[in-house]
mmCIF file of C-alpha atoms and ligand atoms in Angstrom:
data_model
loop_
_atom_site.group_PDB
_atom_site.id
_atom_site.type_symbol
_atom_site.label_atom_id
_atom_site.label_comp_id
_atom_site.label_asym_id
_atom_site.label_seq_id
_atom_site.Cartn_x
_atom_site.Cartn_y
_atom_site.Cartn_z
ATOM 1 C CA MET A 1 -121.428 -119.502 -108.988
ATOM 2 C CA GLN A 2 -119.997 -121.805 -106.295
ATOM 3 C CA LYS A 3 -123.565 -122.530 -105.145
ATOM 4 C CA LYS A 4 -124.571 -123.447 -108.694
ATOM 5 C CA ILE A 5 -121.628 -125.860 -108.980
ATOM 6 C CA GLU A 6 -122.685 -127.461 -105.684
ATOM 7 C CA GLN A 7 -126.217 -127.838 -107.040
ATOM 8 C CA ALA A 8 -124.829 -129.591 -110.096
ATOM 9 C CA GLN A 9 -122.781 -131.883 -107.858
ATOM 10 C CA THR A 10 -125.864 -132.776 -105.843
ATOM 11 C CA LEU A 11 -127.632 -133.723 -109.049
ATOM 12 C CA LEU A 12 -124.647 -135.753 -110.194
ATOM 13 C CA GLU A 13 -124.551 -137.667 -106.918
ATOM 14 C CA ALA A 14 -127.985 -139.000 -107.823
ATOM 15 C CA LEU A 15 -126.931 -140.123 -111.304
ATOM 16 C CA PRO A 16 -125.690 -143.675 -110.465
ATOM 17 C CA TYR A 17 -128.881 -144.333 -108.518
ATOM 18 C CA ILE A 18 -131.069 -143.027 -111.304
ATOM 19 C CA LYS A 19 -129.272 -145.358 -113.735
ATOM 20 C CA LYS A 20 -129.567 -148.302 -111.372
ATOM 21 C CA TYR A 21 -133.228 -147.869 -110.518
ATOM 22 C CA SER A 22 -134.703 -146.717 -113.813
ATOM 23 C CA ASN A 23 -137.642 -148.957 -114.767
ATOM 24 C CA GLN A 24 -137.697 -150.684 -111.361
ATOM 25 C CA ILE A 25 -140.773 -150.932 -109.129
ATOM 26 C CA PHE A 26 -140.527 -149.281 -105.697
ATOM 27 C CA VAL A 27 -143.327 -149.941 -103.234
ATOM 28 C CA ILE A 28 -143.711 -147.033 -100.838
ATOM 29 C CA LYS A 29 -145.772 -147.508 -97.701
ATOM 30 C CA TYR A 30 -146.964 -144.068 -96.675
ATOM 31 C CA GLY A 31 -147.750 -144.438 -92.989
ATOM 32 C CA GLY A 32 -150.722 -142.664 -91.481
ATOM 33 C CA SER A 33 -148.245 -141.417 -88.907
ATOM 34 C CA ALA A 34 -146.258 -139.572 -91.596
ATOM 35 C CA GLN A 35 -149.312 -137.899 -93.173
ATOM 36 C CA ILE A 36 -149.191 -134.994 -90.781
ATOM 37 C CA ASN A 37 -149.602 -131.591 -92.365
ATOM 38 C CA PRO A 38 -150.249 -130.134 -95.811
ATOM 39 C CA GLU A 39 -146.617 -129.036 -96.267
ATOM 40 C CA LEU A 40 -145.197 -132.510 -95.613
ATOM 41 C CA LYS A 41 -147.840 -134.140 -97.782
ATOM 42 C CA ASP A 42 -146.928 -131.757 -100.568
ATOM 43 C CA LYS A 43 -143.224 -132.635 -100.274
ATOM 44 C CA PHE A 44 -144.128 -136.330 -100.313
ATOM 45 C CA ALA A 45 -146.004 -135.787 -103.574
ATOM 46 C CA GLN A 46 -143.054 -133.886 -105.088
ATOM 47 C CA ASP A 47 -140.692 -136.717 -104.163
ATOM 48 C CA ILE A 48 -142.943 -139.354 -105.722
ATOM 49 C CA ILE A 49 -143.223 -137.301 -108.917
ATOM 50 C CA LEU A 50 -139.446 -137.002 -109.047
ATOM 51 C CA LEU A 51 -139.033 -140.778 -108.747
ATOM 52 C CA TYR A 52 -141.644 -141.219 -111.454
ATOM 53 C CA LEU A 53 -139.982 -138.733 -113.811
ATOM 54 C CA VAL A 54 -136.566 -140.406 -113.507
ATOM 55 C CA GLY A 55 -138.131 -143.679 -114.615
ATOM 56 C CA ILE A 56 -138.793 -145.416 -111.296
ATOM 57 C CA LYS A 57 -142.249 -146.998 -111.022
ATOM 58 C CA PRO A 58 -143.680 -146.002 -107.634
ATOM 59 C CA VAL A 59 -146.535 -148.019 -106.147
ATOM 60 C CA ILE A 60 -148.044 -146.342 -103.079
ATOM 61 C CA VAL A 61 -149.677 -148.303 -100.262
ATOM 62 C CA HIS A 62 -151.011 -146.109 -97.477
ATOM 63 C CA GLY A 63 -152.036 -146.458 -93.869
ATOM 64 C CA GLY A 64 -154.307 -144.193 -91.914
ATOM 65 C CA GLY A 65 -154.080 -145.028 -88.230
ATOM 66 C CA ASN A 66 -154.544 -141.522 -86.834
ATOM 67 C CA LYS A 67 -157.448 -140.536 -89.052
ATOM 68 C CA ILE A 68 -159.237 -143.815 -88.372
ATOM 69 C CA ASN A 69 -158.823 -143.202 -84.631
ATOM 70 C CA GLU A 70 -160.207 -139.675 -84.954
ATOM 71 C CA MET A 71 -163.277 -140.884 -86.828
ATOM 72 C CA LEU A 72 -163.869 -143.776 -84.415
ATOM 73 C CA ASP A 73 -163.671 -141.275 -81.533
ATOM 74 C CA LYS A 74 -166.141 -138.946 -83.240
ATOM 75 C CA LEU A 75 -168.558 -141.821 -83.703
ATOM 76 C CA GLN A 76 -167.814 -143.084 -80.192
ATOM 77 C CA ILE A 77 -166.805 -146.513 -81.428
ATOM 78 C CA LYS A 78 -164.163 -148.277 -79.358
ATOM 79 C CA SER A 79 -161.307 -150.245 -80.918
ATOM 80 C CA GLU A 80 -158.114 -151.704 -79.530
ATOM 81 C CA PHE A 81 -154.717 -152.772 -80.831
ATOM 82 C CA VAL A 82 -153.298 -156.239 -80.251
ATOM 83 C CA ASP A 83 -149.780 -157.066 -81.564
ATOM 84 C CA GLY A 84 -149.808 -153.726 -83.421
ATOM 85 C CA MET A 85 -152.980 -154.790 -85.262
ATOM 86 C CA ARG A 86 -156.337 -152.995 -84.995
ATOM 87 C CA VAL A 87 -158.958 -155.499 -83.823
ATOM 88 C CA THR A 88 -161.740 -154.939 -86.364
ATOM 89 C CA ASP A 89 -165.450 -155.756 -85.935
ATOM 90 C CA ALA A 90 -168.076 -154.990 -88.588
ATOM 91 C CA GLN A 91 -168.676 -151.475 -87.231
ATOM 92 C CA VAL A 92 -164.971 -150.641 -87.108
ATOM 93 C CA MET A 93 -164.551 -152.113 -90.605
ATOM 94 C CA GLU A 94 -167.117 -149.687 -91.966
ATOM 95 C CA VAL A 95 -165.134 -146.757 -90.579
ATOM 96 C CA VAL A 96 -161.785 -148.216 -91.694
ATOM 97 C CA GLU A 97 -163.062 -148.506 -95.257
ATOM 98 C CA MET A 98 -164.701 -145.085 -95.206
ATOM 99 C CA VAL A 99 -161.535 -143.346 -94.020
ATOM 100 C CA LEU A 100 -158.936 -145.349 -95.953
ATOM 101 C CA SER A 101 -160.706 -145.730 -99.242
ATOM 102 C CA GLY A 102 -163.014 -142.704 -99.227
ATOM 103 C CA ASN A 103 -160.866 -140.094 -97.589
ATOM 104 C CA ILE A 104 -157.127 -140.811 -97.445
ATOM 105 C CA ASN A 105 -156.849 -142.694 -100.728
ATOM 106 C CA LYS A 106 -158.507 -139.853 -102.635
ATOM 107 C CA GLU A 107 -156.478 -137.218 -100.806
ATOM 108 C CA ILE A 108 -153.176 -138.821 -101.834
ATOM 109 C CA THR A 109 -154.381 -139.490 -105.364
ATOM 110 C CA THR A 110 -155.578 -135.909 -105.804
ATOM 111 C CA LEU A 111 -152.329 -134.503 -104.440
ATOM 112 C CA LEU A 112 -150.197 -136.551 -106.835
ATOM 113 C CA ASN A 113 -152.439 -135.582 -109.734
ATOM 114 C CA MET A 114 -152.186 -131.890 -108.819
ATOM 115 C CA HIS A 115 -148.401 -132.280 -109.075
ATOM 116 C CA GLY A 116 -148.685 -133.632 -112.598
ATOM 117 C CA ALA A 117 -148.880 -137.409 -112.180
ATOM 118 C CA LYS A 118 -151.586 -139.774 -113.340
ATOM 119 C CA ALA A 119 -152.357 -141.371 -109.976
ATOM 120 C CA LEU A 120 -155.166 -143.867 -109.641
ATOM 121 C CA GLY A 121 -156.550 -144.885 -106.266
ATOM 122 C CA ILE A 122 -157.875 -148.387 -105.635
ATOM 123 C CA THR A 123 -158.452 -150.913 -102.866
ATOM 124 C CA GLY A 124 -158.033 -154.668 -103.047
ATOM 125 C CA LYS A 125 -161.781 -154.887 -103.702
ATOM 126 C CA ASP A 126 -161.374 -153.208 -107.092
ATOM 127 C CA ALA A 127 -161.274 -155.898 -109.766
ATOM 128 C CA ASN A 128 -161.078 -158.248 -106.757
ATOM 129 C CA PHE A 129 -157.328 -157.843 -107.026
ATOM 130 C CA ILE A 130 -156.435 -158.634 -103.399
ATOM 131 C CA THR A 131 -158.256 -161.459 -101.636
ATOM 132 C CA ALA A 132 -157.813 -162.421 -97.996
ATOM 133 C CA VAL A 133 -158.936 -164.760 -95.230
ATOM 134 C CA PRO A 134 -159.200 -164.002 -91.476
ATOM 135 C CA LYS A 135 -155.714 -163.563 -89.983
ATOM 136 C CA ASP A 136 -154.742 -166.086 -87.273
ATOM 137 C CA ASN A 137 -158.182 -167.764 -87.296
ATOM 138 C CA GLY A 138 -159.993 -164.504 -86.667
ATOM 139 C CA LYS A 139 -157.968 -163.461 -83.600
ATOM 140 C CA TYR A 140 -158.291 -159.828 -84.720
ATOM 141 C CA GLY A 141 -161.832 -160.013 -86.174
ATOM 142 C CA LEU A 142 -161.973 -158.687 -89.724
ATOM 143 C CA VAL A 143 -158.213 -158.215 -89.975
ATOM 144 C CA GLY A 144 -157.277 -160.253 -92.989
ATOM 145 C CA GLU A 145 -154.295 -162.101 -94.288
ATOM 146 C CA ILE A 146 -153.731 -161.806 -98.006
ATOM 147 C CA VAL A 147 -153.988 -165.071 -99.906
ATOM 148 C CA HIS A 148 -153.907 -163.801 -103.465
ATOM 149 C CA ILE A 149 -152.859 -160.743 -105.427
ATOM 150 C CA ASP A 150 -153.762 -160.357 -109.078
ATOM 151 C CA ASN A 151 -150.592 -158.674 -110.335
ATOM 152 C CA THR A 152 -152.007 -157.923 -113.764
ATOM 153 C CA VAL A 153 -154.097 -155.083 -112.312
ATOM 154 C CA ILE A 154 -151.043 -153.176 -111.050
ATOM 155 C CA GLU A 155 -148.862 -154.188 -113.969
ATOM 156 C CA ASN A 156 -151.424 -152.821 -116.422
ATOM 157 C CA LEU A 157 -151.626 -149.554 -114.505
ATOM 158 C CA LEU A 158 -147.829 -149.245 -114.476
ATOM 159 C CA ALA A 159 -147.623 -150.056 -118.172
ATOM 160 C CA ASP A 160 -150.082 -147.224 -118.798
ATOM 161 C CA LYS A 161 -147.887 -144.857 -116.701
ATOM 162 C CA PHE A 162 -150.294 -144.608 -113.770
ATOM 163 C CA ILE A 163 -149.085 -144.347 -110.195
ATOM 164 C CA PRO A 164 -151.213 -146.891 -108.296
ATOM 165 C CA VAL A 165 -152.323 -145.687 -104.844
ATOM 166 C CA ILE A 166 -153.551 -148.671 -102.851
ATOM 167 C CA ALA A 167 -155.738 -148.649 -99.723
ATOM 168 C CA PRO A 168 -155.050 -151.841 -97.724
ATOM 169 C CA ILE A 169 -158.492 -153.412 -97.880
ATOM 170 C CA ALA A 170 -159.059 -156.860 -99.333
ATOM 171 C CA SER A 171 -161.972 -158.692 -100.820
ATOM 172 C CA ALA A 172 -163.243 -161.816 -99.047
ATOM 173 C CA ASN A 173 -164.418 -163.165 -102.401
ATOM 174 C CA GLU A 174 -167.812 -163.752 -100.818
ATOM 175 C CA ILE A 175 -171.168 -162.049 -101.393
ATOM 176 C CA ASN A 176 -172.317 -159.711 -98.571
ATOM 177 C CA HIS A 177 -168.984 -159.907 -96.757
ATOM 178 C CA PRO A 178 -167.657 -156.491 -95.599
ATOM 179 C CA GLY A 179 -164.129 -157.347 -96.710
ATOM 180 C CA PHE A 180 -160.929 -157.343 -94.693
ATOM 181 C CA ASN A 181 -158.816 -154.702 -93.039
ATOM 182 C CA ILE A 182 -155.190 -155.496 -93.857
ATOM 183 C CA ASN A 183 -152.354 -153.974 -91.873
ATOM 184 C CA ALA A 184 -150.873 -151.575 -94.419
ATOM 185 C CA ASP A 185 -147.285 -152.691 -93.748
ATOM 186 C CA LEU A 186 -148.148 -156.311 -94.460
ATOM 187 C CA ALA A 187 -150.207 -155.352 -97.513
ATOM 188 C CA ALA A 188 -147.223 -153.385 -98.842
ATOM 189 C CA SER A 189 -144.784 -156.258 -98.350
ATOM 190 C CA LYS A 190 -147.069 -158.796 -100.033
ATOM 191 C CA ILE A 191 -147.601 -156.443 -102.949
ATOM 192 C CA ALA A 192 -143.847 -155.744 -103.210
ATOM 193 C CA ALA A 193 -142.932 -159.437 -103.240
ATOM 194 C CA SER A 194 -145.706 -160.224 -105.679
ATOM 195 C CA LEU A 195 -144.622 -157.480 -108.101
ATOM 196 C CA LYS A 196 -140.918 -158.351 -107.682
ATOM 197 C CA ALA A 197 -140.247 -154.799 -106.564
ATOM 198 C CA ARG A 198 -136.645 -153.679 -106.233
ATOM 199 C CA LYS A 199 -137.246 -151.797 -102.989
ATOM 200 C CA ILE A 200 -139.858 -151.302 -100.324
ATOM 201 C CA ILE A 201 -139.775 -148.135 -98.246
ATOM 202 C CA PHE A 202 -141.800 -147.632 -95.084
ATOM 203 C CA MET A 203 -142.378 -143.969 -94.259
ATOM 204 C CA THR A 204 -143.249 -143.642 -90.602
ATOM 205 C CA ASP A 205 -142.933 -141.168 -87.724
ATOM 206 C CA ILE A 206 -139.610 -142.304 -86.273
ATOM 207 C CA ALA A 207 -136.017 -142.369 -87.578
ATOM 208 C CA GLY A 208 -136.047 -146.151 -87.971
ATOM 209 C CA VAL A 209 -135.887 -149.109 -85.617
ATOM 210 C CA MET A 210 -134.419 -148.081 -82.242
ATOM 211 C CA ASP A 211 -132.681 -150.174 -79.611
ATOM 212 C CA LYS A 212 -133.587 -149.989 -75.924
ATOM 213 C CA GLU A 213 -131.292 -146.949 -75.466
ATOM 214 C CA LYS A 214 -133.086 -145.198 -78.361
ATOM 215 C CA ASN A 215 -130.122 -145.472 -80.728
ATOM 216 C CA LEU A 216 -130.994 -145.900 -84.384
ATOM 217 C CA LEU A 217 -130.240 -149.387 -85.738
ATOM 218 C CA SER A 218 -129.107 -148.618 -89.279
ATOM 219 C CA THR A 219 -129.105 -152.275 -90.365
ATOM 220 C CA LEU A 220 -130.942 -155.329 -89.018
ATOM 221 C CA THR A 221 -130.803 -159.061 -89.729
ATOM 222 C CA GLU A 222 -133.626 -161.565 -89.300
ATOM 223 C CA ASP A 223 -132.026 -162.977 -86.106
ATOM 224 C CA GLU A 224 -131.665 -159.500 -84.613
ATOM 225 C CA ILE A 225 -135.293 -158.695 -85.424
ATOM 226 C CA ASN A 226 -136.479 -161.864 -83.706
ATOM 227 C CA ALA A 227 -134.360 -161.108 -80.642
ATOM 228 C CA TYR A 228 -135.616 -157.498 -80.434
ATOM 229 C CA LYS A 229 -139.216 -158.690 -80.734
ATOM 230 C CA ALA A 230 -138.691 -161.314 -78.046
ATOM 231 C CA ASP A 231 -137.119 -158.913 -75.533
ATOM 232 C CA GLY A 232 -139.737 -156.177 -76.055
ATOM 233 C CA THR A 233 -137.482 -153.681 -77.864
ATOM 234 C CA ILE A 234 -139.698 -153.828 -80.938
ATOM 235 C CA ILE A 235 -143.340 -153.367 -79.952
ATOM 236 C CA GLY A 236 -146.678 -152.013 -81.222
ATOM 237 C CA GLY A 237 -146.823 -150.719 -84.789
ATOM 238 C CA MET A 238 -143.150 -151.592 -85.341
ATOM 239 C CA ILE A 239 -143.957 -155.326 -85.110
ATOM 240 C CA PRO A 240 -145.900 -155.624 -88.373
ATOM 241 C CA LYS A 241 -143.394 -153.245 -89.990
ATOM 242 C CA VAL A 242 -140.311 -155.407 -89.320
ATOM 243 C CA ASP A 243 -142.338 -158.532 -90.173
ATOM 244 C CA ALA A 244 -143.249 -156.841 -93.443
ATOM 245 C CA CYS A 245 -139.581 -156.014 -94.118
ATOM 246 C CA LEU A 246 -138.652 -159.670 -93.643
ATOM 247 C CA GLU A 247 -141.528 -160.877 -95.779
ATOM 248 C CA ALA A 248 -140.438 -158.531 -98.563
ATOM 249 C CA VAL A 249 -136.726 -159.429 -98.552
ATOM 250 C CA ASN A 250 -137.468 -163.144 -98.164
ATOM 251 C CA GLY A 251 -139.866 -162.733 -101.099
ATOM 252 C CA GLY A 252 -137.165 -161.373 -103.394
ATOM 253 C CA VAL A 253 -137.196 -157.618 -102.751
ATOM 254 C CA GLU A 254 -133.576 -156.469 -102.589
ATOM 255 C CA LYS A 255 -133.856 -154.018 -99.689
ATOM 256 C CA ALA A 256 -136.457 -152.829 -97.202
ATOM 257 C CA HIS A 257 -136.055 -149.376 -95.661
ATOM 258 C CA ILE A 258 -137.784 -147.842 -92.653
ATOM 259 C CA ILE A 259 -137.435 -144.054 -92.704
ATOM 260 C CA ASN A 260 -138.802 -141.009 -90.938
ATOM 261 C CA GLY A 261 -141.520 -139.579 -93.145
ATOM 262 C CA LYS A 262 -141.644 -136.509 -90.918
ATOM 263 C CA ILE A 263 -138.292 -135.383 -92.348
ATOM 264 C CA GLU A 264 -138.793 -133.372 -95.523
ATOM 265 C CA HIS A 265 -137.775 -135.249 -98.673
ATOM 266 C CA SER A 266 -136.727 -138.299 -96.644
ATOM 267 C CA ILE A 267 -137.372 -140.615 -99.615
ATOM 268 C CA LEU A 268 -134.934 -138.712 -101.821
ATOM 269 C CA LEU A 269 -132.298 -138.709 -99.079
ATOM 270 C CA GLU A 270 -132.666 -142.459 -98.637
ATOM 271 C CA ILE A 271 -132.651 -143.374 -102.314
ATOM 272 C CA PHE A 272 -130.322 -140.884 -103.973
ATOM 273 C CA THR A 273 -127.541 -140.391 -101.429
ATOM 274 C CA SER A 274 -124.833 -142.825 -100.427
ATOM 275 C CA GLU A 275 -125.432 -142.565 -96.660
ATOM 276 C CA GLY A 276 -129.174 -143.132 -96.364
ATOM 277 C CA ILE A 277 -131.039 -142.130 -93.211
ATOM 278 C CA GLY A 278 -133.099 -144.942 -91.666
ATOM 279 C CA THR A 279 -132.982 -148.681 -90.993
ATOM 280 C CA VAL A 280 -132.158 -151.020 -93.887
ATOM 281 C CA ILE A 281 -133.006 -154.722 -93.942
ATOM 282 C CA LYS A 282 -131.489 -157.035 -96.557
ATOM 283 C CA LYS A 283 -131.657 -160.759 -96.941
HETATM 284 N N1 LIG B 301 -137.963 -150.505 -81.408
HETATM 285 C C1 LIG B 301 -138.725 -149.547 -81.967
HETATM 286 N N2 LIG B 301 -138.140 -148.610 -82.751
HETATM 287 C C2 LIG B 301 -138.867 -147.638 -83.322
HETATM 288 N N3 LIG B 301 -140.220 -147.501 -83.162
HETATM 289 C C3 LIG B 301 -140.870 -148.406 -82.409
HETATM 290 C C4 LIG B 301 -140.153 -149.477 -81.776
HETATM 291 N N4 LIG B 301 -141.049 -150.215 -81.090
HETATM 292 C C5 LIG B 301 -142.260 -149.655 -81.280
HETATM 293 N N5 LIG B 301 -142.180 -148.552 -82.067
HETATM 294 C C6 LIG B 301 -143.316 -147.698 -82.433
HETATM 295 O O1 LIG B 301 -143.731 -147.955 -83.770
HETATM 296 C C7 LIG B 301 -144.343 -146.752 -84.256
HETATM 297 C C8 LIG B 301 -144.522 -146.791 -85.759
HETATM 298 O O2 LIG B 301 -145.627 -147.628 -86.122
HETATM 299 P P1 LIG B 301 -147.099 -147.039 -86.355
HETATM 300 O O3 LIG B 301 -147.976 -148.187 -86.703
HETATM 301 O O4 LIG B 301 -147.489 -146.186 -85.210
HETATM 302 O O5 LIG B 301 -146.920 -146.033 -87.585
HETATM 303 P P2 LIG B 301 -147.163 -146.255 -89.144
HETATM 304 O O6 LIG B 301 -147.188 -147.719 -89.452
HETATM 305 O O7 LIG B 301 -146.138 -145.442 -89.834
HETATM 306 O O8 LIG B 301 -148.586 -145.597 -89.392
HETATM 307 P P3 LIG B 301 -149.972 -146.358 -89.811
HETATM 308 O O9 LIG B 301 -150.061 -147.601 -88.967
HETATM 309 O O10 LIG B 301 -151.010 -145.357 -89.509
HETATM 310 O O11 LIG B 301 -149.851 -146.634 -91.277
HETATM 311 C C9 LIG B 301 -143.388 -145.698 -83.748
HETATM 312 O O12 LIG B 301 -143.990 -144.419 -83.671
HETATM 313 C C10 LIG B 301 -142.984 -146.215 -82.377
HETATM 314 O O13 LIG B 301 -143.789 -145.656 -81.355
HETATM 315 MG MG1 LIG B 302 -148.663 -149.081 -88.518
#
């Protein structure tokens, strides 16, 4: 009986958050690094369904770093990372699109649907809803910077109770162009700001942003982020992630969270408990 009462209390702890967030858009960036094994993926899907059933509108943007690397290795195509960004030539782009849009996007969509959602997988090329130009004058090849998002596409899907699952590929708005590879963190933040999302949550493979001594930084300001980038504390894939957090909160999203997607049900712990688990960035 005691256990049952505790269960009820756990549910009640979530009540204020459910009230607060009902009907709000949450953008969830599901990092390739957190898509590890079938059990974790299944728990991710359960968590998203729970958010959906309590009235939150989840919008999923996914990465796929590891799987893209595996496929590039299989095909013996070399690629390198600069500033946490995958330098993308036409050959790499073909693989990026194949893996992100063909494989990972459909895997996530199928999983959510098997758990009872109506998930619909798209890329920015569908309905031409995300358009981009070369990032930093083509410094990273076909890595793009988003210049326009047609919100009506996502808004219509949400109005029809779909869970949009977005692969971070953009249209160049040009015939015979292969399109652009967008860093998934930066795609998620642009989408979140554009949709006026309440929250953006980055699920990755580490507890949050760490200082040089590997202590978790549970909150971060813009000045602190800039200092940690300058002194080499924040490097690699964490660079676009903190940039994306800033872009989101400066674009009107209330809070950006970086959490460890390798912890079971980490989204629920972050959203529905008072403590939270990762790094939070507010304006
Ligand atoms: N200061 C820091 N604190 C925490 N992690 C950091 C820091 N600096 C660099 N990192 C690295 O950033 C990585 C997370 O970014 P990464 O791009 O690898 O994953 P992801 O974005 O979740 O996945 P994907 O790019 O496939 O979508 C961590 O695993 C860690 O190695
Ligand atoms: Mg990354």
